[in-house]
Coordinates of C-alpha atoms and ligand atoms in Angstrom, one line a residue:
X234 CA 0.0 0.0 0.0
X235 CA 1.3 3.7 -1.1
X236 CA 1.6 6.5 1.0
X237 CA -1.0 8.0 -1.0
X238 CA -3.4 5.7 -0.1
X239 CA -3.0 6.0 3.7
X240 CA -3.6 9.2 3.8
X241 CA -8.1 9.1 3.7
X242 CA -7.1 7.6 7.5
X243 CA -4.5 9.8 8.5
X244 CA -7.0 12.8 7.7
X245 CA -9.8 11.2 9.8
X246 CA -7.5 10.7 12.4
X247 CA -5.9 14.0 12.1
X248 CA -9.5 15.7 11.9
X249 CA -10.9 14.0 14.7
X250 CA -7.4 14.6 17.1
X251 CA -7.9 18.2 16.5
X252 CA -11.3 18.2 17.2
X253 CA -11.0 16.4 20.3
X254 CA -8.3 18.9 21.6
X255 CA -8.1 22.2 20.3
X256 CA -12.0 22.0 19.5
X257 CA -12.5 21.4 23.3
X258 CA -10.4 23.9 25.1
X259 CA -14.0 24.7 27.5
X260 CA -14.3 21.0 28.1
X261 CA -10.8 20.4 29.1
X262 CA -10.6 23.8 31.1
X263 CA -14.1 22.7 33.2
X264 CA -12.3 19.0 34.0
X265 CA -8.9 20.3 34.7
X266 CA -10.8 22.9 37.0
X267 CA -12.7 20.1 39.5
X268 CA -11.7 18.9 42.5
X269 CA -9.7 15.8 43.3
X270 CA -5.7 15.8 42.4
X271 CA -3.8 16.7 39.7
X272 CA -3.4 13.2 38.9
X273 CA -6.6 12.0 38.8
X274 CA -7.6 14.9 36.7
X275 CA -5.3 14.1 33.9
X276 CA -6.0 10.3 33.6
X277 CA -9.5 11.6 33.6
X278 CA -8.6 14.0 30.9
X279 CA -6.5 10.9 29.3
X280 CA -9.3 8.9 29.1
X281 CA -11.8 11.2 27.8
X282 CA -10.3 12.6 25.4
X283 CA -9.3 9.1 23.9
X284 CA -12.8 8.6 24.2
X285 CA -13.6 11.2 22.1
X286 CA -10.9 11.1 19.6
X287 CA -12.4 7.8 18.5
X288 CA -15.9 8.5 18.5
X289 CA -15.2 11.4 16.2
X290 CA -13.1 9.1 13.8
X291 CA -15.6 6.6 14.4
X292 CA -18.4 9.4 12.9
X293 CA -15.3 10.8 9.9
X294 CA -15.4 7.6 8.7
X295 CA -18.9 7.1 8.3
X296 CA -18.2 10.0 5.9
X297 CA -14.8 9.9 4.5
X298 CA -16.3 9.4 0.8
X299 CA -14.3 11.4 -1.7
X300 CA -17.1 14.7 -2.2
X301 CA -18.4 14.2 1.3
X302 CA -15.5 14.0 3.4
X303 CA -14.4 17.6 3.1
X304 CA -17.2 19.5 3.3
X305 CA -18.4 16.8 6.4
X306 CA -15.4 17.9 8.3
X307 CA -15.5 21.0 7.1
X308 CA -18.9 21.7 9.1
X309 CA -17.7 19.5 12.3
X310 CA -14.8 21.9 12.6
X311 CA -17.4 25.0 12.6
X312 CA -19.3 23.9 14.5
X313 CA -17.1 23.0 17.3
X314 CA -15.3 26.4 16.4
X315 CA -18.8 28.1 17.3
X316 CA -19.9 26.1 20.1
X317 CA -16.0 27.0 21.7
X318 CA -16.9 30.8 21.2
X319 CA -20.4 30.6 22.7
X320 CA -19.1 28.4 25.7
X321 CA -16.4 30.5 26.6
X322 CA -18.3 33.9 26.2
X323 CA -21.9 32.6 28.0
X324 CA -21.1 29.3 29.3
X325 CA -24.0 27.9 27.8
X326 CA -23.7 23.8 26.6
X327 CA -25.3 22.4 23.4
X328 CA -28.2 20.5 24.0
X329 CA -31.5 19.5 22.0
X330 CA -33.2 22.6 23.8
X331 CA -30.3 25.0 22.8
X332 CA -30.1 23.8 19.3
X333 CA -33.9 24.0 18.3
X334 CA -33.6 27.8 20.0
X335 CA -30.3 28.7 17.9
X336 CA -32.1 27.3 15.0
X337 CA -35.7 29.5 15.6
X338 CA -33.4 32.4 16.3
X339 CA -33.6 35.2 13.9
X340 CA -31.4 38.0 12.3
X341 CA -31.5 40.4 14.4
X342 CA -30.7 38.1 17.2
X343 CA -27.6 36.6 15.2
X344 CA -26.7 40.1 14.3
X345 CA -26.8 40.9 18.6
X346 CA -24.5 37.4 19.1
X347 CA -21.3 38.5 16.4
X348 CA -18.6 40.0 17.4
X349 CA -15.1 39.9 16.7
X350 CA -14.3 37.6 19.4
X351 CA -16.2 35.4 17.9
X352 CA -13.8 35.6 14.5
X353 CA -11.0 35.1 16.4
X354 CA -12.1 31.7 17.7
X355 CA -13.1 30.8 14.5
X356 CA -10.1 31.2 13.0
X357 CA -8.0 29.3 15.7
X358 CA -10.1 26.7 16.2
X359 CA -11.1 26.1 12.6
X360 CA -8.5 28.1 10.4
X361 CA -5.6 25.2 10.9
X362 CA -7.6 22.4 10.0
X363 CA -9.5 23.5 6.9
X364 CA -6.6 24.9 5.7
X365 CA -4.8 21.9 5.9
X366 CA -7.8 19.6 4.9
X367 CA -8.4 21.9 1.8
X368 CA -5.1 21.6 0.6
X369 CA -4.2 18.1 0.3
X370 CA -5.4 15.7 -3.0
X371 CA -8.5 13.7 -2.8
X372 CA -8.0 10.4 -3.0
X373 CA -10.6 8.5 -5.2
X374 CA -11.4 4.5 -4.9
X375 CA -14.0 1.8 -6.4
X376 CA -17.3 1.9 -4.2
X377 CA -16.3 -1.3 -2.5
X378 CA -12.9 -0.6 -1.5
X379 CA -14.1 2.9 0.2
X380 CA -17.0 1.3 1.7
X381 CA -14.4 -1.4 3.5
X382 CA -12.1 1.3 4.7
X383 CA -15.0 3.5 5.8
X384 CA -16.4 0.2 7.6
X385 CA -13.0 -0.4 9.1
X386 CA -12.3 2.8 10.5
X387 CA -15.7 2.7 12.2
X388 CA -14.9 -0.5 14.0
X389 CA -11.7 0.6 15.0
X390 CA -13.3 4.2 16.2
X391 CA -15.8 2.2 18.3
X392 CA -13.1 -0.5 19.2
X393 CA -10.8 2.4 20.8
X394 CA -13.1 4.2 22.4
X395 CA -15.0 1.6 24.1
X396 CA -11.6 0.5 25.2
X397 CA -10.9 3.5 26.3
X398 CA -14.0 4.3 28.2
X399 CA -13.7 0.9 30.4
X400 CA -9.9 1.5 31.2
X401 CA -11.1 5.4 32.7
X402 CA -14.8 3.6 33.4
X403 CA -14.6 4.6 36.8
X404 CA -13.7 8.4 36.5
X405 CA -15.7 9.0 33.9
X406 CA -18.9 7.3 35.5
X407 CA -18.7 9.7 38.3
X408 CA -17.6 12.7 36.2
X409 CA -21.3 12.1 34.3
X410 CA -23.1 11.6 37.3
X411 CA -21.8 14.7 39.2
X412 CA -21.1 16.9 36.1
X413 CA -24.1 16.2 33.4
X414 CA -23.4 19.1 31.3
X415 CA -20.2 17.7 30.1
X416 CA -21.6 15.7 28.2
X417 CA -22.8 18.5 26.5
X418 CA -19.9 20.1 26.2
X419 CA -18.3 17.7 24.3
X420 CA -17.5 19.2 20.3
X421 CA -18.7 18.7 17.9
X422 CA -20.7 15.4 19.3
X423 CA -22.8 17.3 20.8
X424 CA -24.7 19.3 18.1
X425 CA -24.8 16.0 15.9
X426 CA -26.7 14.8 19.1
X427 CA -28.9 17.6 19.7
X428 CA -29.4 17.8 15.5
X429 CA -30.6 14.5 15.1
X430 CA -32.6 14.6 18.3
X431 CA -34.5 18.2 16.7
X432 CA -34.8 16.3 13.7
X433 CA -36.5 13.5 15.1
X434 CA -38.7 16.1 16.9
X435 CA -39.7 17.1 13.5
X436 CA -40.1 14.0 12.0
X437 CA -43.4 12.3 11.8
X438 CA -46.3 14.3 10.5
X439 CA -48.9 12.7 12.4
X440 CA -47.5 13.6 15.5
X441 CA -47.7 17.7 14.3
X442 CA -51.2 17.7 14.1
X443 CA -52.4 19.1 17.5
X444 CA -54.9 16.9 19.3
X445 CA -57.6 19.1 20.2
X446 CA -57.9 20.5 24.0
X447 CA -61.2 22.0 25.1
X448 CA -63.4 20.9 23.1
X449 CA -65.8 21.7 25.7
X450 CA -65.1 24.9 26.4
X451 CA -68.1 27.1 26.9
X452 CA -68.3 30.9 28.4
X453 CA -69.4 30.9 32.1
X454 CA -72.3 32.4 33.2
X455 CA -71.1 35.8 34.1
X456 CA -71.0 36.5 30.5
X457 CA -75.0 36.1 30.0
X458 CA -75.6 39.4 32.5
X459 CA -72.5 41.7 31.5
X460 CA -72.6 44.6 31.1
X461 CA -68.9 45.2 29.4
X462 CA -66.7 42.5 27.7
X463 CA -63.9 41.6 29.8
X464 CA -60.4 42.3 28.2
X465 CA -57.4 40.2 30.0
X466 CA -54.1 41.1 28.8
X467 CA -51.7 38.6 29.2
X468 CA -47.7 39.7 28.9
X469 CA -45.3 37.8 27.9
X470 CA -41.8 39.1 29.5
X471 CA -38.2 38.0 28.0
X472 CA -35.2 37.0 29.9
X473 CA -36.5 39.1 32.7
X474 CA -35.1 37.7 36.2
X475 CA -36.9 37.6 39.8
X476 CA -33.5 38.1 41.7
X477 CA -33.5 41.9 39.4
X478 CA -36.6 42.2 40.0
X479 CA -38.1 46.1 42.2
X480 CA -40.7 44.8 43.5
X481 CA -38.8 41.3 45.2
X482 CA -37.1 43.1 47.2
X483 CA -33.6 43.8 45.0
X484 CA -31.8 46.4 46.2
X485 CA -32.4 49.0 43.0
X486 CA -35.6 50.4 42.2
X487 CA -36.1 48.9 38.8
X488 CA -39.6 49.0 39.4
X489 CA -41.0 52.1 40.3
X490 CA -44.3 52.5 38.4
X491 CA -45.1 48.8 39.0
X492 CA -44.4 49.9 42.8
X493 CA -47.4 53.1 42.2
X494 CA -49.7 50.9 40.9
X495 CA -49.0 48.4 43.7
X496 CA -49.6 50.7 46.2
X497 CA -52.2 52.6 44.8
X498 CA -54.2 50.0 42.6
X499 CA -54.0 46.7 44.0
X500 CA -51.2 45.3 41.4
X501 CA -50.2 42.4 42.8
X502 CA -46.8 41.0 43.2
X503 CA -46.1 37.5 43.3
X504 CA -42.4 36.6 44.2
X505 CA -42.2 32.8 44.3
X506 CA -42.4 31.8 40.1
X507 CA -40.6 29.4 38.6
X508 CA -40.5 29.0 34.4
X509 CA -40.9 25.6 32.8
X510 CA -38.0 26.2 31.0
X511 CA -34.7 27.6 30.7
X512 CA -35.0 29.4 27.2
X513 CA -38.1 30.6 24.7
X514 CA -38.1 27.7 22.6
X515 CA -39.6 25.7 25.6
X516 CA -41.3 28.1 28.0
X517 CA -43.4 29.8 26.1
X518 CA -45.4 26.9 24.5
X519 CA -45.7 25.6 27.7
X520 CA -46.7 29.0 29.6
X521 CA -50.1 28.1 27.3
X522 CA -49.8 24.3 27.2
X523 CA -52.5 22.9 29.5
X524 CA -49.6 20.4 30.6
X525 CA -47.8 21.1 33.4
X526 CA -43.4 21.0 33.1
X527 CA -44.2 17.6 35.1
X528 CA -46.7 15.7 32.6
X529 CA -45.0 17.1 29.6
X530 CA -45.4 20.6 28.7
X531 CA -41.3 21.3 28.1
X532 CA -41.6 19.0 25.2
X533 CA -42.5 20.0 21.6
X534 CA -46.6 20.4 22.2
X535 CA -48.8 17.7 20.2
X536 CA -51.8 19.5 21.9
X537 CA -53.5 22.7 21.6
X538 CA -53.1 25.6 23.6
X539 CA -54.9 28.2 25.6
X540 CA -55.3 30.3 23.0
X541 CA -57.1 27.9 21.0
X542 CA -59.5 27.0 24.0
X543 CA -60.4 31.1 24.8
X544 CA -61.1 31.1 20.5
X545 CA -63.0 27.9 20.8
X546 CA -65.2 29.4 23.8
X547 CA -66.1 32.5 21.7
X548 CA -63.7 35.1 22.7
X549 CA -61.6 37.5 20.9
X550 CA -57.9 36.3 20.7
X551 CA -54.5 38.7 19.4
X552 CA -51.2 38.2 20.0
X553 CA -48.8 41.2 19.5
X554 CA -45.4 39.9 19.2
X555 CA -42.4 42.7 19.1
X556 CA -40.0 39.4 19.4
X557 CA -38.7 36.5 17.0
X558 CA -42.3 34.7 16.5
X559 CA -44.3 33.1 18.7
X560 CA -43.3 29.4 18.2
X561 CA -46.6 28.3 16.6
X562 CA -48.4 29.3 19.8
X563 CA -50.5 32.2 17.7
X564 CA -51.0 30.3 14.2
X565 CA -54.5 29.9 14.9
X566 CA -55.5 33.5 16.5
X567 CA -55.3 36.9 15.0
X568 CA -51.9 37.3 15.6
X569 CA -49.2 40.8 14.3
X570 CA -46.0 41.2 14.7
X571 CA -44.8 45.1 15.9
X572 CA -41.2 44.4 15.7
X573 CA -40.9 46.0 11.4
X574 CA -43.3 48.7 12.2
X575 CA -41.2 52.4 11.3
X576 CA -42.4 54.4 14.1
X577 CA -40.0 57.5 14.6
X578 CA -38.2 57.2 18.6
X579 CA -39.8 54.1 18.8
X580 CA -38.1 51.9 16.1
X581 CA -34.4 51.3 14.9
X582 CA -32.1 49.4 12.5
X583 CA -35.0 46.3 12.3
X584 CA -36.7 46.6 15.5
X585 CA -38.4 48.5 17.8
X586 CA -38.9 49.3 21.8
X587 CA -41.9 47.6 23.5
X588 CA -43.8 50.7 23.8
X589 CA -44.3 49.7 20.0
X590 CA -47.0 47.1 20.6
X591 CA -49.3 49.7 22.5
X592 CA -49.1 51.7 19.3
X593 CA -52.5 51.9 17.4
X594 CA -53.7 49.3 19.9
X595 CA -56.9 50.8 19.7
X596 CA -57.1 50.2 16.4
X597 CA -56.3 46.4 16.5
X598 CA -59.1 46.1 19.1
X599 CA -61.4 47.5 16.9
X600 CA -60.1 45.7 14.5
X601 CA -61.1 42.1 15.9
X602 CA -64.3 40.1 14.9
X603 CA -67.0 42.4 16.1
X604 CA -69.1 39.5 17.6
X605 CA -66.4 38.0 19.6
X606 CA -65.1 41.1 20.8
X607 CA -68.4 42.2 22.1
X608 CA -67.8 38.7 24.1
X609 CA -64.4 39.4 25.5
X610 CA -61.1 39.9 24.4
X611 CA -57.6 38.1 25.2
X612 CA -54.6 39.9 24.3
X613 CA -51.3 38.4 24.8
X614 CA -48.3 40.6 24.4
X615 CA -44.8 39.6 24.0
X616 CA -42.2 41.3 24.6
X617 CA -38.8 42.1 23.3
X618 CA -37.9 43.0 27.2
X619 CA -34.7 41.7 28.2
X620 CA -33.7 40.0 25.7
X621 CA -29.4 39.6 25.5
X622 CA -26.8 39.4 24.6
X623 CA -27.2 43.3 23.6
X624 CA -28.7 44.7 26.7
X625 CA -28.1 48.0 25.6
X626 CA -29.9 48.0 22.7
X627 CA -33.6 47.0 24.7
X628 CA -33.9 50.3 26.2
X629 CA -33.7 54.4 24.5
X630 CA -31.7 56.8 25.6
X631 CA -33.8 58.7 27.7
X632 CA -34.7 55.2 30.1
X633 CA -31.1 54.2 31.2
X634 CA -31.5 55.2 35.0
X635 CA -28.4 53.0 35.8
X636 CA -25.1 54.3 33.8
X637 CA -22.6 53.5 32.7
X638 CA -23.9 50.9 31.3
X639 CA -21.9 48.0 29.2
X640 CA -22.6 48.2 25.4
X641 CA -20.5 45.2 24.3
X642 CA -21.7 42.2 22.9
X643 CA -19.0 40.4 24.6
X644 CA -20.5 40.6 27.7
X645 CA -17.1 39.0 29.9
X646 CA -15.4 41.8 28.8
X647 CA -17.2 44.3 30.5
X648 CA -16.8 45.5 34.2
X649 CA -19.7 43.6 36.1
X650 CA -21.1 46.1 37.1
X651 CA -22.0 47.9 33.7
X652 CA -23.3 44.9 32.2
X653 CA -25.7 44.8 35.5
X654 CA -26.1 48.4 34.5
X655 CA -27.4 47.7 31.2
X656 CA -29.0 44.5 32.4
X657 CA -31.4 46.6 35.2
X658 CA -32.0 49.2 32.4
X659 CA -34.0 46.7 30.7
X660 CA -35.7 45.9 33.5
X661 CA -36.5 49.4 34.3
X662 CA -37.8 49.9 31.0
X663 CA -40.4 46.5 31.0
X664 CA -41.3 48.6 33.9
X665 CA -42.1 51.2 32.3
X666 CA -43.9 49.3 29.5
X667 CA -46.6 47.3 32.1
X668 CA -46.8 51.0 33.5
X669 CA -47.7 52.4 30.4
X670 CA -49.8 49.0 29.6
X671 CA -51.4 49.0 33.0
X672 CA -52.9 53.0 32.5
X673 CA -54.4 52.0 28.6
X674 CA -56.2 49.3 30.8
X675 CA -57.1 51.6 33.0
X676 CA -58.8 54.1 30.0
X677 CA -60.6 51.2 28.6
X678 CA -62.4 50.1 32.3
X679 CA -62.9 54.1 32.9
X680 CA -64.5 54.9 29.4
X681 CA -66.8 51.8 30.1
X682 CA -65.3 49.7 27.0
X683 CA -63.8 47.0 28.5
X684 CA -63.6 45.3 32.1
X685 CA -59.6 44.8 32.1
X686 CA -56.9 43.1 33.7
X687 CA -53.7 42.3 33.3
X688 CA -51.2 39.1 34.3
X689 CA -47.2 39.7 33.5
X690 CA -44.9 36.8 33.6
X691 CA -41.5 36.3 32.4
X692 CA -40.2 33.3 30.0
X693 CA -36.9 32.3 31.9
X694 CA -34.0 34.1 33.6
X695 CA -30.6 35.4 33.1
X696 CA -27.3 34.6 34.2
X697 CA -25.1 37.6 34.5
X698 CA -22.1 36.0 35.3
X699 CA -22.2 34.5 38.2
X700 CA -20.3 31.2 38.5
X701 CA -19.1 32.4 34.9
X702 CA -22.3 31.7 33.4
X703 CA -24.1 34.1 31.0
X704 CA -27.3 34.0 29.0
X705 CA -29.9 31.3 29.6
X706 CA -30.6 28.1 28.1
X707 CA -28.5 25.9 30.9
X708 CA -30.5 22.9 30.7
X709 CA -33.0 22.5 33.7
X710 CA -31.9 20.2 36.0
X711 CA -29.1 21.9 37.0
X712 CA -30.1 25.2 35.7
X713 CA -28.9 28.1 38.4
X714 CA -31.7 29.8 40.1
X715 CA -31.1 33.3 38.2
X716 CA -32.2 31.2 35.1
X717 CA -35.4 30.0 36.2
X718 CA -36.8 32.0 39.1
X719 CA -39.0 34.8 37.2
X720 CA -41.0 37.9 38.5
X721 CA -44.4 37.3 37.8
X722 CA -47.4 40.3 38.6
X723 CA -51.0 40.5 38.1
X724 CA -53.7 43.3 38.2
X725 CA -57.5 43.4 38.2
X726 CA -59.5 46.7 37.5
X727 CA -62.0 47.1 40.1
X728 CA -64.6 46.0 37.5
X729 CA -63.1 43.2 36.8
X730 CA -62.9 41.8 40.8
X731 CA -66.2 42.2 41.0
X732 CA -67.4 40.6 37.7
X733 CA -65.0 37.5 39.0
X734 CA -65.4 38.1 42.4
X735 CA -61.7 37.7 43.0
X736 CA -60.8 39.3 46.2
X737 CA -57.1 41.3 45.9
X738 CA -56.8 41.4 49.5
X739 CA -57.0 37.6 49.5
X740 CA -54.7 37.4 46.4
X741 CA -51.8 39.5 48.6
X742 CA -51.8 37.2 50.9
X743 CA -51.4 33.9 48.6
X744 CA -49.4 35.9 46.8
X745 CA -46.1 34.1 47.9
X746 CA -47.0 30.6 47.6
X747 CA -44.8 28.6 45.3
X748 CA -46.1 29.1 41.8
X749 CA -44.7 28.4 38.1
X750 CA -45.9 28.5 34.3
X751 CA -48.5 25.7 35.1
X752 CA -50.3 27.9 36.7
X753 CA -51.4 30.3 33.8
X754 CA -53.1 28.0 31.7
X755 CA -55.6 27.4 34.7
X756 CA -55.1 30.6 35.6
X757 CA -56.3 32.7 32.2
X758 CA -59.6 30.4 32.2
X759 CA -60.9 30.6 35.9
X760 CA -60.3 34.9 34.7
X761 CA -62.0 34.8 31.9
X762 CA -65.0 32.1 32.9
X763 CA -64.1 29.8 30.4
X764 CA -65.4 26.1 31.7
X765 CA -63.8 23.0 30.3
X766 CA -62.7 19.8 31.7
X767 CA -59.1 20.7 30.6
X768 CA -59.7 23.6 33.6
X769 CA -57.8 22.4 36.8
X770 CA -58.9 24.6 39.7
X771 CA -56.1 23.5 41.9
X772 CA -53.9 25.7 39.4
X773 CA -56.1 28.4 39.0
X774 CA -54.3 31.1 41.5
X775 CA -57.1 33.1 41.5
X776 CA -59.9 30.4 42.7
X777 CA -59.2 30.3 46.4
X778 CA -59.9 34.4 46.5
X779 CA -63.4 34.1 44.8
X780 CA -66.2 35.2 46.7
Ligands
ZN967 ZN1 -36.8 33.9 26.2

């Protein structure tokens, strides 16, 4: 055998030796920072990086054909160039969850993510091996004879790393037990994981179409005597954390005209929330889903949603999205998106400020099918709010109380501090917003249009660095606190107690029992008398305060 034709092997091996080193500098920093002794840490490191030296030979080889091979390894050495940047800047891992939300993000989010960090670790993570892979001759076989090499060098790829993995079995066992997200750390393994798992997700057709919930659902019998429609506003925060949050006690004022209403006009506060999920892709179906996190409502839904229940009972629904889309949630409702609208002050370079979606909002209302509306409306809003890694850019000029504030992308590069800054800005400003939202309620009930309410919650959290974390999306079971403990505030016009007969005295004083995105489902129908056996009462926050 010619050296020429060794050299298909020496490039998987090659390929696959990079990729387990220099394509996991986070992995191998995380291990060689745990406890136990130096020793120990580098026959751990030993063994796992044999481990996954093989298993990414073991996955070349299923692709070293002559046109596949290069443009194959081409994308595994992206990837794993990417995933490096977005580990060392945020410290998030690649998972199913994070996948499907890089792959539903838009843009304008991509556009918030570059910087030139992010080149730099392309290049030095990826630069070597493409250039070396893109300059050496392809070597071309009969079918047969590349399909027996390809076969071998699977074998052997398995062969060594399950050799591998029982020689460090020990180690490694507990490292997965203790440390689960290093499996997800693991480049470019990972996202082939996570890919094929989305895929899957995708996959069969009969499982997309939603099996109908509610089909029940009729309008209660305060809706045969009204007088006015009732109008609930539901919002939908982003990335907005309970630990930041005024009105929980942080040590800023980031809410101060959620603080006026809550002294003056029974907003209520509700401090103990947790979010099904860790990022938008999974919360926000299931902060409609009429699963709880528990039975299944962080997966991909294969049931309808609230909003499809309130439409089937007769009411009015919109959603107003000034975000990337509203995951399917909206496809059967009247549903507008705010974020392209050109409003002067308001909008800029592809989006636009909250305050966008209460533009015209008279308009939309009108707008609606006459005889639903003159039923009730249900308006879900959802916000742009917090939404990272460009803090900055969430809030105008004139609503940054907390300066300086940190205008980097890169957000380890800034002092803490300023990215806090910028961080409590946003919050300041969603603060503003339900202000703002809370006082066009406010009109509608006084002009004798609409008996209105309003309920706020948050999708997820943010990390802001602590524990070297950033962004969101850790997955949930060991998720930090910051990620999934979320404000959470509701508010009922004084029309609106009485037509429900929901006592807000009573409601402060439940107010900090331990609730979560189950809750809302439940919550939304026992508000808007919507009976249906997919109704749990025991979720419904507001039931134990009816008169
Ligand atoms: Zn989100």
């Amino acid at each position: 055998m010619g050296a020429a034709e060794r050299r298909p092997m020496h490039a998987v091996w090659l390929i696959a030796l990079w990729l387990a080193g220099p394509g996991n500098l986070p992995l191998w920093q995380r291990i060689f920072a745990l406890e136990g002794t130096l020793a120990h840490r580098l026959v751990l490191l030993a063994g796992l990086g044999l481990v996954v030296t093989a298993a990414t030979a073991a996955l070349l080889s299923l692709l070293a054909w002559p046109r596949v091979f290069r443009p194959a390894a081409t994308l595994l050495v992206l990837v794993a160039a990417f995933n490096t940047h977005f580990m060392w800047q945020y410290g998030v891992v690649m998972d199913p969850t994070m996948l499907a939300n890089v792959a539903h993000t838009d843009v304008r989010e991509v556009r918030d993510l570059l910087s030139l960090h992010l080149v730099g670790t392309v290049l030095l993570v990826a630069g070597p091996p493409l250039w070396w892979l893109w300059h050496r001759p392809v070597v071309s076989r009969v079918w047969w004879a590349q399909t027996g090499r390809n076969l071998t060098g699977v074998v052997v790829g398995l062969l060594v790393m399950v050799g591998a993995g029982l020689a460090s079995y020990q180690g490694l066992a507990s490292l997965m037990r203790n440390h689960k997200d290093v499996r997800y750390m693991i480049n470019p393994l990972n996202s082939v994981y996570a890919a094929t798992r989305v895929a899957a997700d995708q996959l069969p057709p009969q499982v997309r179409t939603l099996q109908p919930t509610g089909e029940d659902a009729t309008l209660g019998a305060s809706y045969a005597t009204q007088v006015r429609p009732p109008l609930l506003m539901l919002v939908v925060g982003e990335t907005a954390r309970a630990e930041n949050w005024g009105l929980n006690g942080y040590a800023r004022e980031t809410t101060p005209a959620l603080r006026r209403w809550q002294e003056q006009s029974g907003l209520v506060n509700f401090p103990q929330v947790r979010s099904c999920g860790t990022n938008t892709q999974v919360s926000l179906p299931c902060i409609f889903s009429p699963l709880t996190r528990e039975d299944g409502g962080d997966k991909t839904p294969t049931q309808e949603n609230l909003l499809d229940v309130l439409q089937r009972a007769g009411l009015a629904v919109l959603w107003l999205d000034n975000q990337s889309g509203c995951k399917g949630i909206c496809d059967r409702v009247s549903h507008a998106s705010t974020s392209e609208l050109n409003l002067p002050g308001l909008c800029e370079g592809g989006e636009c400020f909250d305050e966008a979606m209460l533009h015209g909002l008279d308009e939309r209302i009108a707008a609606l099918d006459p005889v639903r509306r003159a039923r009730g409306v249900v308006l879900v809003m959802h916000q742009m709010g917090s939404h990272g890694p460009a803090y900055s850019k969430r809030t105008p000029v004139d609503r940054k109380p907390f300066l300086p504030e940190c205008t980097s992308n890169t957000l380890s590069a800034c002092a803490p501090e300023q990215l806090v800054n910028a961080y409590d800005n946003t919050i300041a400003y969603t603060d503003h917003f339900l202000g703002q939202s809370l006082q066009w309620l406010q009109q509608q009930s006084t002009e004798g249009r609409f008996d209105t309410g309003m309920i706020y919650v948050s999708d997820h959290g943010e990390s802001l660095g602590e524990n070297g974390l950033y962004l969101h999306g850790v997955p949930y079971a060991f998720a930090p606190d910051q990620q999934t403990h979320v404000p959470m505030v509701g508010w009922l016009s004084p029309a609106l107690q009485q037509r429900s007969g929901v006592s807000i005295d009573c409601l402060r004083q439940q107010a900090a029992a331990r609730l979560s995105h189950d809750n809302v489902f439940h919550t939304v129908l026992g508000l808007m008398d919507v009976s249906t056996q997919a109704r749990d009462n025991a979720l419904n926050v507001v039931a134990p305060c009816r008169s």
